[in-house]
Amino acid sequence: MRRIALVIACLAVFGPASAAHARVAPESSDNVERIANVEIGRVTEVALQGRHAYALTSDAVIVIERSTRKVVGRLDCKGIAGSEIETFPNDMIAFTAGGACGIPGVAFADVSNPKRPRLVGGSDAVRSHTITSYPGKPFVYVSANGCCGDSRGGIEEIIDARNPQKPEIVQFRSNGLGCHDVGFLVKKDVKLAACAGGAETQIWDVSDPLAPVTISRIPTPQVFFNHSATFSPDGDLLVVGDEAHGVTSCTGAPTGALWFYDVSDPTAPALLGYYGSPRGAAVSSFWATPDTWCTAHMYNFKPGTRLLATAWYDGGMNVLDLTDPSSPEEVGYYRASGEFSPWAAYWDGNEIWTADEHATEGGVEVFSFER
């Protein structure tokens, strides 16, 4: 059983980013195989819905047919400044855009014709670092960053996109630093969100999507930076990722780890354990490049299970069985240092789609998983 660290080790040694390292032969478990690579350049995020996937690059949204893994459409948006793309009802997507698109904040596009997606509107949400769509409804939660002197002082924004041509912004206050990212658990009788940011994670009641109410706060002195939060499908487990900005050992230590909380009573979360990447390029400089560290980043659960797919940058991608979160079990992995630096890993049936942000070898890579 992994021991829960109560005090984090010395975190940062300021210095230049680690130099890019040479490629090494791919390493993987026997039950994970790379089955497709859509080479479209550096990709920071991918969203899956219906027959298509939507990948965000620095200058376009790329539409990929999921069954064939072929590019079928493209929406040019030069100088995309953000890193997030989300789907929501009525064949719409939202993504963090850039001024060159004519939309400085969050852009909305109609993808009913996937071969010719088109911009329909946008919102000048302030510092839209990450966005998360409310499941099944046309509301988009906007997070500024949740660290590094956020000037908004914890002011969050929700975009009401019922009319995507004229979206409206609703503001409310969360913690002092604001959220870095938001995760949802929306069922018939439970409507919760988790705000990960700064030195704590909050749980909100979002029964009214435009008026969240904080019902608990999780102080996390053992976490360097609360980056993102995801609920298990059964709703009893919350996973919070620590993006430790490069201060990672890649030997299973708590820096840059995933942290697990019992939220069967969401008003009283309880820490259960953690899991740190067992592989990757260990670094100790503060702003290391994504090619050279192994911190947890974006992840999700396979529907109906406790199987979590996670992207670890240079640590690659892996699958954890969190049936017992106090003793997480790795049940699959893939790593190709020097040519694969996944930003995100998401389930699609028995496959896992990753957004690879490697500067020269990037794209969308698809893996099969058997168990």
Coordinates of C-alpha atoms in Angstrom, one line a residue:
M1 CA 0.0 0.0 0.0
R2 CA 1.3 3.4 -0.9
R3 CA 1.8 5.7 2.1
I4 CA 0.1 9.0 2.0
A5 CA 2.6 11.8 2.1
L6 CA 1.5 14.5 4.6
V7 CA 4.3 16.9 3.8
I8 CA 5.6 17.4 0.3
A9 CA 9.3 17.3 -0.4
C10 CA 11.3 20.4 -1.4
L11 CA 9.7 21.5 -4.6
A12 CA 11.5 23.8 -6.9
V13 CA 15.0 24.7 -7.9
F14 CA 14.8 27.6 -10.2
G15 CA 16.8 27.3 -13.4
P16 CA 16.7 26.9 -17.1
A17 CA 14.3 24.3 -18.6
S18 CA 15.8 20.9 -19.2
A19 CA 17.3 20.3 -22.6
A20 CA 15.4 18.0 -25.0
H21 CA 16.5 14.4 -24.7
A22 CA 17.1 11.8 -27.3
R23 CA 14.5 9.3 -28.4
V24 CA 14.4 5.9 -26.8
A25 CA 12.6 2.8 -28.0
P26 CA 8.9 2.7 -27.1
E27 CA 8.1 0.7 -24.0
S28 CA 4.7 -0.7 -23.2
S29 CA 2.8 -3.3 -21.3
D30 CA 1.7 -6.3 -23.4
N31 CA -1.9 -5.3 -23.3
V32 CA -1.4 -1.8 -24.8
E33 CA -0.7 -1.2 -28.5
R34 CA -0.5 2.0 -30.5
I35 CA -2.9 1.4 -33.4
A36 CA -3.1 4.9 -35.0
N37 CA -1.3 8.2 -35.3
V38 CA -3.0 11.1 -36.9
E39 CA 0.0 13.4 -37.7
I40 CA -1.4 16.9 -37.5
G41 CA 1.3 18.7 -35.5
R42 CA 1.3 19.6 -31.8
V43 CA -2.1 18.9 -30.3
T44 CA -3.1 20.2 -26.8
E45 CA -6.5 18.7 -26.5
V46 CA -9.0 16.3 -28.1
A47 CA -12.7 16.0 -27.5
L48 CA -14.9 13.0 -28.6
Q49 CA -18.5 13.1 -29.5
G50 CA -20.7 11.1 -31.9
R51 CA -18.9 10.0 -35.0
H52 CA -16.1 12.5 -34.7
A53 CA -13.2 13.8 -32.6
Y54 CA -12.0 17.4 -32.5
A55 CA -8.4 18.2 -32.0
L56 CA -7.0 21.6 -31.1
T57 CA -3.7 22.7 -32.7
S58 CA -2.0 26.1 -32.6
D59 CA -3.8 27.3 -35.8
A60 CA -6.9 25.1 -36.3
V61 CA -9.6 22.8 -35.0
I62 CA -9.1 19.5 -36.9
V63 CA -12.1 17.2 -37.3
I64 CA -11.3 13.4 -37.3
E65 CA -13.7 10.6 -38.1
R66 CA -13.4 8.2 -35.2
S67 CA -14.0 5.0 -37.1
T68 CA -11.4 5.6 -39.7
R69 CA -9.1 8.0 -37.8
K70 CA -9.0 10.2 -41.0
V71 CA -9.1 14.0 -41.0
V72 CA -12.4 15.1 -42.6
G73 CA -12.6 18.8 -41.8
R74 CA -10.7 21.8 -40.6
L75 CA -11.6 25.2 -39.0
D76 CA -8.7 27.6 -39.4
C77 CA -8.1 30.0 -36.5
K78 CA -4.6 31.4 -36.7
G79 CA -2.8 32.0 -33.4
I80 CA -4.9 30.0 -31.1
A81 CA -3.8 31.1 -27.7
G82 CA -5.5 28.5 -25.5
S83 CA -5.4 24.8 -25.0
E84 CA -9.0 23.5 -24.5
I85 CA -11.8 22.2 -26.7
E86 CA -15.2 21.0 -25.5
T87 CA -18.3 19.6 -27.1
F88 CA -21.9 20.3 -26.1
P89 CA -25.4 19.7 -27.5
N90 CA -26.8 20.6 -30.9
D91 CA -23.6 19.9 -32.9
M92 CA -21.6 22.7 -31.3
I93 CA -18.1 22.9 -30.0
A94 CA -16.3 25.6 -27.9
F95 CA -12.6 26.2 -27.8
T96 CA -10.1 28.7 -26.4
A97 CA -9.3 30.9 -29.3
G98 CA -6.9 33.8 -30.1
G99 CA -7.2 37.3 -31.3
A100 CA -6.3 36.4 -34.9
C101 CA -9.6 34.6 -35.2
G102 CA -11.3 37.8 -34.2
I103 CA -12.4 36.2 -30.9
P104 CA -10.0 36.8 -28.0
G105 CA -11.7 34.4 -25.5
V106 CA -13.9 31.4 -26.1
A107 CA -15.1 30.6 -29.6
F108 CA -18.2 28.7 -30.6
A109 CA -18.4 26.7 -33.8
D110 CA -21.2 24.7 -35.6
V111 CA -19.9 21.2 -36.6
S112 CA -23.2 19.9 -38.0
N113 CA -21.3 19.7 -41.3
P114 CA -18.0 18.2 -40.0
K115 CA -16.3 18.8 -43.4
R116 CA -17.0 22.5 -43.1
P117 CA -17.1 23.6 -39.5
R118 CA -17.9 27.3 -39.1
L119 CA -17.5 29.9 -36.4
V120 CA -20.8 31.2 -35.1
G121 CA -19.9 33.4 -32.2
G122 CA -17.6 34.0 -29.3
S123 CA -17.2 35.5 -25.8
D124 CA -14.5 37.8 -24.5
A125 CA -14.2 35.8 -21.3
V126 CA -11.1 37.1 -19.4
R127 CA -8.0 34.8 -19.5
S128 CA -9.8 31.6 -20.6
H129 CA -7.0 29.2 -19.8
T130 CA -9.3 26.1 -19.5
I131 CA -13.0 25.5 -20.3
T132 CA -15.4 22.7 -19.3
S133 CA -18.9 22.2 -20.7
Y134 CA -21.7 21.4 -18.3
P135 CA -22.9 17.9 -19.3
G136 CA -25.9 18.0 -21.6
K137 CA -26.4 21.7 -21.4
P138 CA -25.1 24.7 -23.4
F139 CA -23.1 26.2 -20.5
V140 CA -19.3 26.5 -20.5
Y141 CA -17.3 27.1 -17.3
V142 CA -14.2 29.2 -17.9
S143 CA -11.1 29.0 -15.6
A144 CA -8.4 31.6 -15.7
N145 CA -5.6 29.5 -14.4
G146 CA -5.7 29.1 -10.6
C147 CA -2.1 30.1 -10.0
C148 CA 0.6 32.6 -10.7
G149 CA -1.0 35.8 -9.5
D150 CA -4.4 35.6 -11.1
S151 CA -5.6 39.2 -11.1
R152 CA -9.3 38.2 -11.0
G153 CA -9.0 37.2 -7.4
G154 CA -11.1 34.0 -7.7
I155 CA -13.8 35.5 -10.0
E156 CA -15.1 32.6 -12.1
E157 CA -17.1 32.9 -15.4
I158 CA -19.8 30.8 -16.8
I159 CA -20.8 31.3 -20.5
D160 CA -24.5 30.9 -21.2
A161 CA -24.4 29.7 -24.8
R162 CA -28.0 28.9 -25.3
N163 CA -27.6 31.5 -28.1
P164 CA -24.0 30.8 -29.2
Q165 CA -24.1 33.8 -31.6
K166 CA -24.6 36.1 -28.6
P167 CA -23.3 34.2 -25.5
E168 CA -23.7 35.8 -22.1
I169 CA -21.3 35.8 -19.2
V170 CA -22.3 35.1 -15.6
Q171 CA -19.7 35.8 -12.9
F172 CA -19.3 34.4 -9.4
R173 CA -16.5 34.1 -6.8
S174 CA -14.8 30.9 -5.8
N175 CA -11.4 30.7 -3.9
G176 CA -8.8 33.5 -3.9
L177 CA -6.8 32.1 -6.7
G178 CA -9.6 30.8 -8.9
C179 CA -9.9 27.4 -10.6
H180 CA -7.4 25.9 -13.0
D181 CA -9.9 23.4 -14.3
V182 CA -13.4 22.1 -13.4
G183 CA -14.7 18.5 -13.5
F184 CA -18.4 17.5 -13.3
L185 CA -20.5 14.7 -11.9
V186 CA -24.1 15.2 -13.3
K187 CA -26.7 12.5 -12.7
K188 CA -30.4 12.5 -12.2
D189 CA -30.1 13.1 -8.4
V190 CA -26.5 14.4 -8.1
K191 CA -25.1 17.6 -9.7
L192 CA -21.6 18.4 -8.6
A193 CA -18.5 20.1 -9.8
A194 CA -15.0 20.1 -8.5
C195 CA -12.8 23.2 -8.9
A196 CA -9.0 22.4 -8.8
G197 CA -6.8 25.4 -8.3
G198 CA -4.0 26.8 -6.2
A199 CA -3.7 25.2 -2.8
E200 CA -7.1 23.6 -2.6
T201 CA -9.9 21.9 -4.4
Q202 CA -13.5 22.9 -3.9
I203 CA -16.7 20.9 -4.5
W204 CA -19.7 22.8 -5.7
D205 CA -23.4 22.0 -5.9
V206 CA -24.3 22.9 -9.5
S207 CA -28.0 22.0 -9.4
D208 CA -28.4 25.5 -10.9
P209 CA -25.7 25.6 -13.6
L210 CA -25.4 29.3 -13.5
A211 CA -25.2 29.6 -9.7
P212 CA -22.7 27.2 -8.1
V213 CA -22.7 26.8 -4.4
T214 CA -19.5 25.7 -2.5
I215 CA -20.3 22.7 -0.2
S216 CA -16.8 21.7 0.8
R217 CA -13.1 22.7 0.5
I218 CA -10.2 20.3 0.4
P219 CA -6.9 21.9 1.7
T220 CA -4.0 20.2 0.0
P221 CA -0.7 21.1 1.5
Q222 CA 0.8 17.9 0.0
V223 CA 0.0 19.1 -3.6
F224 CA 2.1 21.7 -5.4
F225 CA -0.5 22.8 -7.8
N226 CA -4.1 21.5 -8.1
H227 CA -4.4 21.2 -11.8
S228 CA -7.6 19.2 -12.7
A229 CA -10.3 17.1 -11.0
T230 CA -12.4 14.2 -12.2
F231 CA -15.1 12.2 -10.5
S232 CA -15.4 8.4 -10.9
P233 CA -18.6 7.2 -12.7
D234 CA -20.1 5.9 -9.4
G235 CA -19.5 9.4 -7.9
D236 CA -17.7 8.1 -4.8
L237 CA -14.1 9.0 -5.8
L238 CA -12.5 12.3 -6.8
V239 CA -9.1 12.3 -8.6
V240 CA -7.1 15.5 -8.4
G241 CA -3.9 15.9 -10.5
D242 CA -0.9 17.8 -9.3
E243 CA 0.9 19.6 -12.2
A244 CA 4.2 20.1 -10.4
H245 CA 5.8 22.3 -13.2
G246 CA 8.6 19.9 -13.7
V247 CA 9.6 19.1 -10.2
T248 CA 9.1 15.3 -10.6
S249 CA 11.1 12.3 -9.7
C250 CA 9.4 9.8 -12.0
T251 CA 9.9 7.1 -9.4
G252 CA 6.4 7.0 -7.9
A253 CA 7.0 9.9 -5.5
P254 CA 4.1 12.3 -4.6
T255 CA 5.4 15.3 -6.7
G256 CA 3.3 15.5 -9.9
A257 CA 1.0 12.7 -8.6
L258 CA -2.7 11.9 -8.8
W259 CA -4.5 12.2 -5.4
F260 CA -7.6 10.2 -4.5
Y261 CA -10.4 11.4 -2.2
D262 CA -13.5 9.6 -0.9
V263 CA -16.4 11.9 -1.8
S264 CA -19.3 9.5 -1.1
D265 CA -20.2 12.4 1.2
P266 CA -19.2 15.4 -0.9
T267 CA -19.5 17.7 2.1
A268 CA -16.7 15.8 3.9
P269 CA -14.0 14.6 1.4
A270 CA -11.4 12.2 2.8
L271 CA -7.9 11.5 1.4
L272 CA -7.4 7.9 0.4
G273 CA -4.0 7.8 -1.3
Y274 CA -1.9 8.9 -4.3
Y275 CA -0.1 7.5 -7.4
G276 CA 3.0 9.1 -8.9
S277 CA 4.4 8.2 -12.3
P278 CA 7.0 5.4 -12.1
R279 CA 8.7 6.4 -15.3
G280 CA 9.8 9.5 -17.2
A281 CA 12.6 12.0 -17.3
A282 CA 13.3 13.3 -13.8
V283 CA 13.8 17.0 -13.6
S284 CA 14.2 19.6 -10.9
S285 CA 13.9 22.9 -12.7
F286 CA 10.8 25.0 -12.3
W287 CA 9.6 25.5 -15.8
A288 CA 10.7 22.4 -17.6
T289 CA 9.4 21.7 -21.0
P290 CA 6.6 19.1 -21.5
D291 CA 9.0 16.8 -23.3
T292 CA 11.0 16.4 -20.2
W293 CA 8.9 15.8 -17.2
C294 CA 6.4 13.2 -15.9
T295 CA 3.7 15.1 -14.1
A296 CA 0.0 14.1 -14.2
H297 CA -2.1 16.2 -16.6
M298 CA -5.4 15.3 -18.2
Y299 CA -7.3 12.0 -17.7
N300 CA -10.7 10.4 -17.4
F301 CA -12.5 7.2 -16.3
K302 CA -13.8 4.5 -18.6
P303 CA -17.6 4.8 -18.3
G304 CA -19.0 2.5 -15.7
T305 CA -15.6 1.5 -14.3
R306 CA -12.8 2.5 -12.0
L307 CA -10.2 2.4 -14.9
L308 CA -8.5 5.7 -15.2
A309 CA -6.4 6.6 -18.3
T310 CA -3.9 9.4 -17.7
A311 CA -1.4 11.4 -19.7
W312 CA 1.9 12.0 -18.0
Y313 CA 3.9 14.0 -20.6
D314 CA 7.3 12.3 -20.9
G315 CA 6.0 9.6 -18.6
G316 CA 3.7 8.5 -21.4
M317 CA 0.2 7.2 -20.9
N318 CA -1.0 4.6 -18.5
V319 CA -4.2 2.9 -17.1
L320 CA -4.9 2.6 -13.4
D321 CA -7.4 0.3 -11.7
L322 CA -8.7 2.4 -8.8
T323 CA -11.0 -0.2 -7.3
D324 CA -9.0 0.3 -4.1
P325 CA -7.7 3.9 -4.3
S326 CA -5.5 3.4 -1.3
S327 CA -3.6 0.8 -3.3
P328 CA -3.8 1.8 -7.0
E329 CA -2.8 -0.8 -9.5
E330 CA -1.2 0.0 -12.9
V331 CA -2.8 -2.3 -15.5
G332 CA -1.3 -0.9 -18.7
Y333 CA 1.1 1.7 -20.0
Y334 CA 2.9 3.1 -23.1
R335 CA 5.9 5.5 -23.3
A336 CA 8.1 6.7 -26.1
S337 CA 10.4 9.3 -24.7
G338 CA 11.6 11.9 -27.2
E339 CA 8.7 11.4 -29.6
F340 CA 5.5 11.1 -27.5
S341 CA 4.5 13.7 -24.9
P342 CA 0.7 13.3 -24.2
W343 CA -1.2 16.2 -22.9
A344 CA -4.5 14.3 -22.5
A345 CA -5.7 10.7 -22.5
Y346 CA -9.4 9.8 -22.9
W347 CA -11.3 6.6 -23.3
D348 CA -13.3 5.7 -26.4
G349 CA -14.7 2.3 -25.8
N350 CA -11.7 -0.1 -25.3
E351 CA -9.5 2.4 -27.0
I352 CA -7.6 5.4 -25.6
W353 CA -7.2 8.6 -27.6
T354 CA -4.3 10.9 -26.7
A355 CA -3.4 14.5 -27.6
D356 CA 0.3 14.5 -28.2
E357 CA 1.9 17.9 -27.8
H358 CA 5.4 16.9 -28.9
A359 CA 6.7 19.8 -30.9
T360 CA 7.8 17.8 -34.0
E361 CA 6.1 14.4 -33.7
G362 CA 2.7 15.6 -32.3
G363 CA -0.8 14.6 -33.3
V364 CA -3.6 12.4 -32.1
E365 CA -2.5 8.9 -31.2
V366 CA -4.9 6.0 -30.5
F367 CA -4.1 2.9 -28.3
S368 CA -5.9 -0.4 -27.8
F369 CA -6.2 -1.7 -24.3
E370 CA -7.1 -5.3 -23.3
R371 CA -7.8 -6.7 -19.9

